mmCIF file of C-alpha atoms in Angstrom:
data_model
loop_
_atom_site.group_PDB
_atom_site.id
_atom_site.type_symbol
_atom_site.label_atom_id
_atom_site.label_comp_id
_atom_site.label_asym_id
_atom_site.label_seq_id
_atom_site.Cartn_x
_atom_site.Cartn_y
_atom_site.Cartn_z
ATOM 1 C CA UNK A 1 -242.485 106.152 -51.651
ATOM 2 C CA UNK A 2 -240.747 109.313 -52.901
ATOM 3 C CA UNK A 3 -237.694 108.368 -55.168
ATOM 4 C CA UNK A 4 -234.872 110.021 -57.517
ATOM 5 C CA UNK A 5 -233.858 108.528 -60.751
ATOM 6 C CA UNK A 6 -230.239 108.862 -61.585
ATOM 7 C CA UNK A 7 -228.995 108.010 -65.299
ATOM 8 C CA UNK A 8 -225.601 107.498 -66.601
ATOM 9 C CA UNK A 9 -225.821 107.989 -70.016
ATOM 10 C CA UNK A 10 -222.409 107.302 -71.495
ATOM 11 C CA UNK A 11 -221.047 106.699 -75.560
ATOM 12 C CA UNK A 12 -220.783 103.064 -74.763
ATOM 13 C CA UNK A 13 -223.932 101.871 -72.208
ATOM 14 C CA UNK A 14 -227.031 103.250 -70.279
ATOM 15 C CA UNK A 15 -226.579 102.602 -66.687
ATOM 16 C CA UNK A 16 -230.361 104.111 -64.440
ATOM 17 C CA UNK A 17 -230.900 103.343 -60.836
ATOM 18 C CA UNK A 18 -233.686 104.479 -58.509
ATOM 19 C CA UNK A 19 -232.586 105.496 -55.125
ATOM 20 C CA UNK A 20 -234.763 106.478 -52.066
ATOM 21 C CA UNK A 21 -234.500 110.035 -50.622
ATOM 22 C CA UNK A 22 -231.874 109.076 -48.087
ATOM 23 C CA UNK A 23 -229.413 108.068 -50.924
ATOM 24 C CA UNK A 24 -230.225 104.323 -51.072
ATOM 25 C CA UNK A 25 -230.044 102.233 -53.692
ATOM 26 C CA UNK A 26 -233.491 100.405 -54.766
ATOM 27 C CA UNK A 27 -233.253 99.123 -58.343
ATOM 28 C CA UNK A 28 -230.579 98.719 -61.169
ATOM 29 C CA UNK A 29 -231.750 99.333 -64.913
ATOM 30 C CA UNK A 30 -229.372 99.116 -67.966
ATOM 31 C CA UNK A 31 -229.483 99.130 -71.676
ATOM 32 C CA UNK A 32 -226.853 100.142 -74.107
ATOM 33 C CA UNK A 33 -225.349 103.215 -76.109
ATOM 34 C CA UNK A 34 -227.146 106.650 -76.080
ATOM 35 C CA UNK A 35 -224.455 108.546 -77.209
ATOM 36 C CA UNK A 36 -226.268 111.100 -80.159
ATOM 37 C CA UNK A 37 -222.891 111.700 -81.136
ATOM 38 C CA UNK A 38 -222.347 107.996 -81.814
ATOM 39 C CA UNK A 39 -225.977 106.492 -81.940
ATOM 40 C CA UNK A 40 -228.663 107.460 -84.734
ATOM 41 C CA UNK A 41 -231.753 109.230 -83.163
ATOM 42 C CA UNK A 42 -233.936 106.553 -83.378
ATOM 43 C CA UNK A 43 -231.837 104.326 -81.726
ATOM 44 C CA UNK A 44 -231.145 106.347 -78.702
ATOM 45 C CA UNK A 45 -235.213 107.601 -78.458
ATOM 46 C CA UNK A 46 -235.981 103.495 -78.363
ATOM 47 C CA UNK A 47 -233.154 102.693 -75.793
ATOM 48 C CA UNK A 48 -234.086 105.765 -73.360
ATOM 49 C CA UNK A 49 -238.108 104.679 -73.933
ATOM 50 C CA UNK A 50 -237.115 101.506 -72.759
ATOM 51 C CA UNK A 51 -235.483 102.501 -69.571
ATOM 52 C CA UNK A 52 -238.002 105.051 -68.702
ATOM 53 C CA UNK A 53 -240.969 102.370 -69.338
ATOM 54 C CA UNK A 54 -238.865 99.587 -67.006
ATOM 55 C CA UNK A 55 -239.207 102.481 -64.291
ATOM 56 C CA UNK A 56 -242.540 103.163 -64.417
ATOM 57 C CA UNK A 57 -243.913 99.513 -64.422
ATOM 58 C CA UNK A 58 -241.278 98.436 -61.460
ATOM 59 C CA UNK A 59 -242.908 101.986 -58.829
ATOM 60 C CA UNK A 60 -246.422 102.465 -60.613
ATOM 61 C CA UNK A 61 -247.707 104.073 -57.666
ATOM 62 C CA UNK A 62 -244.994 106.132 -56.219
ATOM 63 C CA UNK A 63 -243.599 109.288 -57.106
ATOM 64 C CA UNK A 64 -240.422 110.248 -58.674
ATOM 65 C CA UNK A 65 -239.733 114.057 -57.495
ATOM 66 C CA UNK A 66 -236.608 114.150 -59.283
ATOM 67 C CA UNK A 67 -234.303 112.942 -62.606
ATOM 68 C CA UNK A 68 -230.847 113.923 -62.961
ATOM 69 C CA UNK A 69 -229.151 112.345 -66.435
ATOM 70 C CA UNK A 70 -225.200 112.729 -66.731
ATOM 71 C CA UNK A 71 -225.307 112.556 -70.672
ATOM 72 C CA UNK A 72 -221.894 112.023 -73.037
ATOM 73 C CA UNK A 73 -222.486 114.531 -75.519
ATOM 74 C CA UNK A 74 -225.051 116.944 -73.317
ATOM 75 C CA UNK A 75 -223.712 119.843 -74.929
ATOM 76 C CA UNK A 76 -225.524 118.724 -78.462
ATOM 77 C CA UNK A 77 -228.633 120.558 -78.604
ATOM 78 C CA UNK A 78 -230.318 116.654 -80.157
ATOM 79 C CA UNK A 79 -229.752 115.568 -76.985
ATOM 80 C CA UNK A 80 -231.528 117.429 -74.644
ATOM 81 C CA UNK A 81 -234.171 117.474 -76.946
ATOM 82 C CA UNK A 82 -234.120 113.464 -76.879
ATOM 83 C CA UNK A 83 -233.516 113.340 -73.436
ATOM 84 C CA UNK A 84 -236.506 115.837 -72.324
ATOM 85 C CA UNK A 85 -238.778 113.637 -74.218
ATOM 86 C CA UNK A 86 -237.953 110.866 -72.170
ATOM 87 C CA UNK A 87 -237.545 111.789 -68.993
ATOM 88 C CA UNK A 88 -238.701 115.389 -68.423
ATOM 89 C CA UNK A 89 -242.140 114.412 -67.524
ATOM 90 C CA UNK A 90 -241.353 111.343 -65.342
ATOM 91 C CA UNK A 91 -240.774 113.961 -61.983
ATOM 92 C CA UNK A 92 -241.325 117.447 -61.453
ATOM 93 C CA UNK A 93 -237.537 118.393 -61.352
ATOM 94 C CA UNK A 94 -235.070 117.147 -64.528
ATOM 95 C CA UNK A 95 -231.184 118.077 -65.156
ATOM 96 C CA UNK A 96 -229.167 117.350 -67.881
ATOM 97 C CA UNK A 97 -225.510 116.961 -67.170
ATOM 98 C CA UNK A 98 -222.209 116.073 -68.122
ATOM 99 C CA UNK A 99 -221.438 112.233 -67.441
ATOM 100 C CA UNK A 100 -217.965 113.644 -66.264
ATOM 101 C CA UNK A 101 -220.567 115.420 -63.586
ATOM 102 C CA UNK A 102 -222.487 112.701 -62.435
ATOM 103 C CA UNK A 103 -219.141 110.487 -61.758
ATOM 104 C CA UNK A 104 -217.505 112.761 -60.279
ATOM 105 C CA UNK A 105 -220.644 113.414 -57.682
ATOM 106 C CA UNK A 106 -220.544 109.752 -56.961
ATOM 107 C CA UNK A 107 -216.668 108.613 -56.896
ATOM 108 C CA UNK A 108 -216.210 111.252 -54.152
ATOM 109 C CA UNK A 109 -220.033 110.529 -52.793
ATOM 110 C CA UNK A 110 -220.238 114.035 -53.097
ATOM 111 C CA UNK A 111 -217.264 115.200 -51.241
ATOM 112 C CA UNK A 112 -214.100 117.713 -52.869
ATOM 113 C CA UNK A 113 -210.920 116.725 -55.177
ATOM 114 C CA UNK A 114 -211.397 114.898 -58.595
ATOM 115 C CA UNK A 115 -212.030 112.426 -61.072
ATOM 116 C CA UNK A 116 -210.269 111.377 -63.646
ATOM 117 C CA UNK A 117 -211.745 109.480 -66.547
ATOM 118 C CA UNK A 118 -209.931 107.321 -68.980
ATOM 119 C CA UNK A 119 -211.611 105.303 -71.434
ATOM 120 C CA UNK A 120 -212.227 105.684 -74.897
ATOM 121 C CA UNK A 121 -211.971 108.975 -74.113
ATOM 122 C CA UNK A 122 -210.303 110.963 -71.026
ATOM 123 C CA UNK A 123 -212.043 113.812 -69.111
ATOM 124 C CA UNK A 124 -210.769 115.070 -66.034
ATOM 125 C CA UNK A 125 -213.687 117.028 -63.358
ATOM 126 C CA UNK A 126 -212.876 118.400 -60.007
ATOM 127 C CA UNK A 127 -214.464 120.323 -57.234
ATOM 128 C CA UNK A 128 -212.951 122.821 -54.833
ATOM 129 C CA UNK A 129 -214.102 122.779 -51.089
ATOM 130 C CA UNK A 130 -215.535 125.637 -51.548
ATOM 131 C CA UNK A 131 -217.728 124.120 -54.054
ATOM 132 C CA UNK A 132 -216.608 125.640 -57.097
ATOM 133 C CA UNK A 133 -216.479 122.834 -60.445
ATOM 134 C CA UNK A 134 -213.893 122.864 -63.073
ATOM 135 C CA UNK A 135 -213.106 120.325 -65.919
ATOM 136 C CA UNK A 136 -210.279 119.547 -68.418
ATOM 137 C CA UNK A 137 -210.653 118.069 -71.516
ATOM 138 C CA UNK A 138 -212.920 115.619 -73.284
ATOM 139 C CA UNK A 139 -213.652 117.416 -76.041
ATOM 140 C CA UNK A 140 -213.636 113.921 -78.398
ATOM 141 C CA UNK A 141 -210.732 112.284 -80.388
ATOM 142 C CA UNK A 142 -210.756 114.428 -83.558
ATOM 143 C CA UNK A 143 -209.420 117.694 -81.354
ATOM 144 C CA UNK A 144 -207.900 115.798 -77.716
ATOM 145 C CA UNK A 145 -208.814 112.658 -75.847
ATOM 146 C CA UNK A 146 -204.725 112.387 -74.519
ATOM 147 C CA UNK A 147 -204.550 109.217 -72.448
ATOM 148 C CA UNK A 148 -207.420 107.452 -73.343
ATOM 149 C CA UNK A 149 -207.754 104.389 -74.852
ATOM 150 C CA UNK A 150 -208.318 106.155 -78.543
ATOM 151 C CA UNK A 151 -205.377 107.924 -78.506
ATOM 152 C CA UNK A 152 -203.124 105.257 -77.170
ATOM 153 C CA UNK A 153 -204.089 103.293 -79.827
ATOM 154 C CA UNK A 154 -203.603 106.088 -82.419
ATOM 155 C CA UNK A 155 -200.087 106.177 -81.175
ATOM 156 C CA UNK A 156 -199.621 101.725 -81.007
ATOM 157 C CA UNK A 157 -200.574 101.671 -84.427
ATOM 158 C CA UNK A 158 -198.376 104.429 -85.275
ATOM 159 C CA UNK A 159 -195.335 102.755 -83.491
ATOM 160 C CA UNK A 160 -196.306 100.423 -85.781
ATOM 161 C CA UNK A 161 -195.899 101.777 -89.275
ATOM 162 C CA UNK A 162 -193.107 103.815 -88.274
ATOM 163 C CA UNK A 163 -191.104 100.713 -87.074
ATOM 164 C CA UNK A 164 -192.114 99.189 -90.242
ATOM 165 C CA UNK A 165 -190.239 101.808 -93.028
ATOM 166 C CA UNK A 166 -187.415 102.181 -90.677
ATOM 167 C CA UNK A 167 -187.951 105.717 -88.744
ATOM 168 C CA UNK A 168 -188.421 103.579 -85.601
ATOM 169 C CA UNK A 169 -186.973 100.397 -83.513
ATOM 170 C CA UNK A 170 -188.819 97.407 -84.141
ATOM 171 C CA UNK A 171 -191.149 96.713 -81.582
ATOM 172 C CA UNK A 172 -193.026 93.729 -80.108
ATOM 173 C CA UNK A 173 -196.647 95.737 -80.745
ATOM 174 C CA UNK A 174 -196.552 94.863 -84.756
ATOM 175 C CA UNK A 175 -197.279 91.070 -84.436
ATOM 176 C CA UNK A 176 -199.992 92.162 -81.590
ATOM 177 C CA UNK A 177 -201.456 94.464 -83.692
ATOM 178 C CA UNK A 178 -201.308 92.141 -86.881
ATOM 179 C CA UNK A 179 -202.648 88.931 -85.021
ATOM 180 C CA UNK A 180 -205.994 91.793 -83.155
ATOM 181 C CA UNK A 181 -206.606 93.077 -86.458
ATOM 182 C CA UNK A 182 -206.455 89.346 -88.499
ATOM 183 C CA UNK A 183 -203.796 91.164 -91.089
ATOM 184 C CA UNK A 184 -200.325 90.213 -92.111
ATOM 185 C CA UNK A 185 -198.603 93.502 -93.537
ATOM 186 C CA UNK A 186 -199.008 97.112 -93.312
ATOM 187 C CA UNK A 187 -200.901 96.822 -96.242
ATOM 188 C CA UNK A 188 -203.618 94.882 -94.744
ATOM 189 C CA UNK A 189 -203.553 97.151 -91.489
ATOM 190 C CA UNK A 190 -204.095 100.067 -93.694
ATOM 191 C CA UNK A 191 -207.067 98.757 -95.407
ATOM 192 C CA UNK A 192 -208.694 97.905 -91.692
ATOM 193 C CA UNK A 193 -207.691 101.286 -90.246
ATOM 194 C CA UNK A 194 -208.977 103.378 -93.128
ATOM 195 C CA UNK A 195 -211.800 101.568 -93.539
ATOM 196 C CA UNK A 196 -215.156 103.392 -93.479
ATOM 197 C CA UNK A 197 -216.714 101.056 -90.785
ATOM 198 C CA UNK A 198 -214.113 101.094 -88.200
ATOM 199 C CA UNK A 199 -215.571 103.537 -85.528
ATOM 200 C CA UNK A 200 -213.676 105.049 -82.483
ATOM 201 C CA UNK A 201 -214.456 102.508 -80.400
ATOM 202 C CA UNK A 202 -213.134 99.679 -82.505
ATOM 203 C CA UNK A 203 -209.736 101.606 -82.665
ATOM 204 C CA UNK A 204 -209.692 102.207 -78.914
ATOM 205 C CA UNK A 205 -210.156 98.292 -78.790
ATOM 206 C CA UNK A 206 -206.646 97.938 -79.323
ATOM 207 C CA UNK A 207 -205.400 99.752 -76.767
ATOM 208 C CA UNK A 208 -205.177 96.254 -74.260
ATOM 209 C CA UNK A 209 -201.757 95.580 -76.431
ATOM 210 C CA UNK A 210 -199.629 97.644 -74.532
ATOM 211 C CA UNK A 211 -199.553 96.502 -70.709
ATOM 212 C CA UNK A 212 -197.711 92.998 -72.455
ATOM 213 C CA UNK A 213 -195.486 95.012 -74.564
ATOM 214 C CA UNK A 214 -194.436 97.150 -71.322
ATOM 215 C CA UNK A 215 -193.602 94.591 -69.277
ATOM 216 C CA UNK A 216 -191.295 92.729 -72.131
ATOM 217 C CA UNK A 217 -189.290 95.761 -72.063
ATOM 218 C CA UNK A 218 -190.423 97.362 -75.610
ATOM 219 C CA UNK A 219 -189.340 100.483 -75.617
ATOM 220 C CA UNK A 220 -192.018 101.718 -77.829
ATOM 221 C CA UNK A 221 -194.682 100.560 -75.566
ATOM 222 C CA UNK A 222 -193.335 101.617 -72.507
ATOM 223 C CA UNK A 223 -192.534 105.644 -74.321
ATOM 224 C CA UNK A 224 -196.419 105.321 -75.272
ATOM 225 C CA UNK A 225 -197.593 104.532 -71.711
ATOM 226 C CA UNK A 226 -195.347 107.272 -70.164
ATOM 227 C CA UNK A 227 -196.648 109.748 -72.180
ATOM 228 C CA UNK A 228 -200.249 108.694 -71.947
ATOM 229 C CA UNK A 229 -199.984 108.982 -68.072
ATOM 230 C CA UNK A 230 -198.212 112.777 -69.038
ATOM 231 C CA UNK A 231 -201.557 113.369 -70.805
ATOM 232 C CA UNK A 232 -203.564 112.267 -67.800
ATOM 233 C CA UNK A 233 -201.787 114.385 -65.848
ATOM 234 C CA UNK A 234 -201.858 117.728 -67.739
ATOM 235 C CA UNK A 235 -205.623 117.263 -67.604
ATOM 236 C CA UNK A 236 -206.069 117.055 -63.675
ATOM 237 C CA UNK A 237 -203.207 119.801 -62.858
ATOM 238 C CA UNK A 238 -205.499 122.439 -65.022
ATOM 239 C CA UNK A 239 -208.119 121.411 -63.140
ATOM 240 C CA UNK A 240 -205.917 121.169 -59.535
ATOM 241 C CA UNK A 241 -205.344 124.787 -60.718
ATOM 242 C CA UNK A 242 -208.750 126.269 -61.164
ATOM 243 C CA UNK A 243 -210.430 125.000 -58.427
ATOM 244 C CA UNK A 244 -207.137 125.456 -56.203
ATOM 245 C CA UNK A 245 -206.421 121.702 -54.846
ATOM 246 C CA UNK A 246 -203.392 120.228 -53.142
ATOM 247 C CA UNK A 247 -204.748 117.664 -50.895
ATOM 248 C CA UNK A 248 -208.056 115.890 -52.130
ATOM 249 C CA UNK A 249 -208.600 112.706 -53.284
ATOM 250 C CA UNK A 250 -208.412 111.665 -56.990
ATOM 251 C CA UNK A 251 -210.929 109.045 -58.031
ATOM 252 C CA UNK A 252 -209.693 106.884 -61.345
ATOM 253 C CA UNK A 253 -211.696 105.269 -63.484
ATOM 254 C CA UNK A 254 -212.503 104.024 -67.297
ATOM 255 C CA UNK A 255 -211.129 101.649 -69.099
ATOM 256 C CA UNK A 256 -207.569 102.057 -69.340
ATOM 257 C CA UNK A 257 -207.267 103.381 -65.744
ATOM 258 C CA UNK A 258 -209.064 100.410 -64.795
ATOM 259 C CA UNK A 259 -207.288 97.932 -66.548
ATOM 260 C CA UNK A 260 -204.022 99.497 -67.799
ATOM 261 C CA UNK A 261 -201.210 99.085 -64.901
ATOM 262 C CA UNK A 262 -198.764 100.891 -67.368
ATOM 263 C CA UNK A 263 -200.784 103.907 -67.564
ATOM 264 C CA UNK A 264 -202.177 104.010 -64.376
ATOM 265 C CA UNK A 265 -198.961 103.644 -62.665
ATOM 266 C CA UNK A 266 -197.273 106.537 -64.821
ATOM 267 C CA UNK A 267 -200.537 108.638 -64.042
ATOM 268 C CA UNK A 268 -199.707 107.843 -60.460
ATOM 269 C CA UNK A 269 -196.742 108.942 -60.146
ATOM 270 C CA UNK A 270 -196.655 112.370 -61.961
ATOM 271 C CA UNK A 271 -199.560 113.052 -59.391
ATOM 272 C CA UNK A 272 -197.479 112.194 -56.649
ATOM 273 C CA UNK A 273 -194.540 113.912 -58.003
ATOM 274 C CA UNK A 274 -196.700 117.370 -58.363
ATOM 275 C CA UNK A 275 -198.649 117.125 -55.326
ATOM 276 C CA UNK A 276 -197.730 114.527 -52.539
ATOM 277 C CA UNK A 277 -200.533 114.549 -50.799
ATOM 278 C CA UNK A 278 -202.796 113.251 -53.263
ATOM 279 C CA UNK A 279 -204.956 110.196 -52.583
ATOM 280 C CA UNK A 280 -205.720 108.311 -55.361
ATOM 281 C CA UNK A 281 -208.951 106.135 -54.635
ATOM 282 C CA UNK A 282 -210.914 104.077 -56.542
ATOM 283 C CA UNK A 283 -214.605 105.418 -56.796
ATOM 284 C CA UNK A 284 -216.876 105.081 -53.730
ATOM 285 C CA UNK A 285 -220.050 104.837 -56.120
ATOM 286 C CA UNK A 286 -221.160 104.651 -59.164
ATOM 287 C CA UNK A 287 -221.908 107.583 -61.816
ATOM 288 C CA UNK A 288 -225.428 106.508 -61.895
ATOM 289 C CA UNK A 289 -225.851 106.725 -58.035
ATOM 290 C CA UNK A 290 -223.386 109.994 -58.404
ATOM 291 C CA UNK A 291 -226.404 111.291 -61.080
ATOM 292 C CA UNK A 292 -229.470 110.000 -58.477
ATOM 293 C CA UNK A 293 -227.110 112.322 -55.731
ATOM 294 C CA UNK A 294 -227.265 115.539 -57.943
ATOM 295 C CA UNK A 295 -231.126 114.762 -58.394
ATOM 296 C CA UNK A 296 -231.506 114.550 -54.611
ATOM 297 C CA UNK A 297 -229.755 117.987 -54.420
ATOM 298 C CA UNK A 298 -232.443 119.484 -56.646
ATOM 299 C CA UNK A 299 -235.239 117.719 -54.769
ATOM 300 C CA UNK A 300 -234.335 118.795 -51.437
ATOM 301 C CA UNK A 301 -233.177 122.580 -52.629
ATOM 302 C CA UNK A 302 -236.129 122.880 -54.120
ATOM 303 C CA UNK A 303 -239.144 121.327 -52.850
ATOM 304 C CA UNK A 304 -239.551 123.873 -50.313
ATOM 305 C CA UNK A 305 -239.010 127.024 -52.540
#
């Protein structure tokens, strides 16, 4: 059997599957974190090894013609370098991509119109029927990241102090924040915040507080949730813009889109609002199976050239 491996490599788990060359599905693989960005080098090299050794002991005798990896962090020149190494002699054909890429290939099962990412960090990718690819944002949460779940909880905890030396309303999100965190003051919430182990992810962690605090009518929470759906918005009308949409589907996904009713409903709307014949759709597969699709594009435009 000729097969396709299609990776989604993203900052917070490794997600592989092995599909047939009519698009099927055969077998699952998973393993955690190979974010380079995030990861040390060594951990990532083991991780990928892993995966690529489950593959070849589950189809020792058939043939992988292709291996398409959508990769958080592609753009680091450490990754492709791990990446190659792990995968670029397992077929004949190999692409790195963008994870935003791969899941965008598979929420829309390779069709136009966009996806919209919102986890620990927010990306927005979209394709124009006439094929051309644009993408807003995700360039990590030191220079943007609006709407995802880092940057809503940049701005919960900073409800938080404000409310606490009086440039704010009090708001229900301190006590949420103090009982998360296992602190009783600002003072101790400082001392977690600052603290040289807490990691982007760990902040973004906190970003669950804020559907309660919406729906008991905090006004903090519910100014935070507004403008993260603003921010989620911004990002997919650049991209409406470039690739020149105005009736496509918009696939949603990540964390906070996922599981954030706040958010997602203020996303909603502004999309709605700017162009009313959006469909907003949850994602018809996976960006694993959207990665195995982009290899199968490579197999079959090139095995006969």
């Amino acid at each position: 059997m000729n097969y396709v491996l299609g990776i989604d490599g993203g900052g917070t788990k490794a997600t592989a599957v092995v599909m047939d060359e009519q698009g099927g599905v055969c077998e699952w693989f998973s393993g955690e974190a190979v974010n380079v960005n995030s990861e040390s080098r060594a951990a990532v090299e083991e991780r990928l090894s892993r995966i690529s050794t489950q593959v070849q002991q589950r189809f020792p005798n058939d043939t992988c013609v292709a291996v398409c990896a959508g990769v958080a962090g592609y753009t680091n020149r450490l990754t492709a370098q791990i990446w190659n190494k792990a995968f670029g002699n397992l077929g004949p054909r190999f692409l790195l991509t963008g994870d935003h890429m791969a899941a965008l290939e598979g929420s829309l099962n390779g069709g136009a119109g966009m996806i919209m990412i919102a986890g620990t960090g927010s990306i927005c990718a979209g394709r124009g029927r006439n094929g051309m690819t644009a993408r807003a944002g995700g360039y990590g949460h030191l220079l943007d990241d609006g709407g995802s779940g880092y940057a809503i909880s940049i701005a919960i905890l900073s409800a938080v102090v404000r409310a606490a030396d009086g440039r704010a309303a009090p708001t229900l999100l301190t006590q949420s924040v103090y009982k998360a965190l296992d602190v009783h003051d600002i003072e101790g919430l400082i001392g977690v915040v600052y603290d040289k182990a807490q990691t982007k992810r760990s902040i973004a962690s906190l970003s669950p507080l804020l559907d309660d605090a919406v729906k008991a009518g905090d006004v903090s929470a519910q100014n935070i949730a507004r403008r993260a759906g603003e921010d989620l918005f911004a990002l997919a009308d650049a991209v409406c813009r470039k690739v020149g949409l105005d009736k496509f589907p918009c696939a949603m996904t990540g964390g906070v889109l996922q599981h954030s009713i706040s958010v997602r409903e203020a996303f909603i709307k502004r999309m709605q609002e700017a162009y009313p014949r959006i469909q907003c759709i949850e994602p018809l597969r996976s960006a694993a199976e959207g990665a195995g699709l982009l290899a199968l594009r490579i197999w079959f435009g090139r095995k006969d050239g």
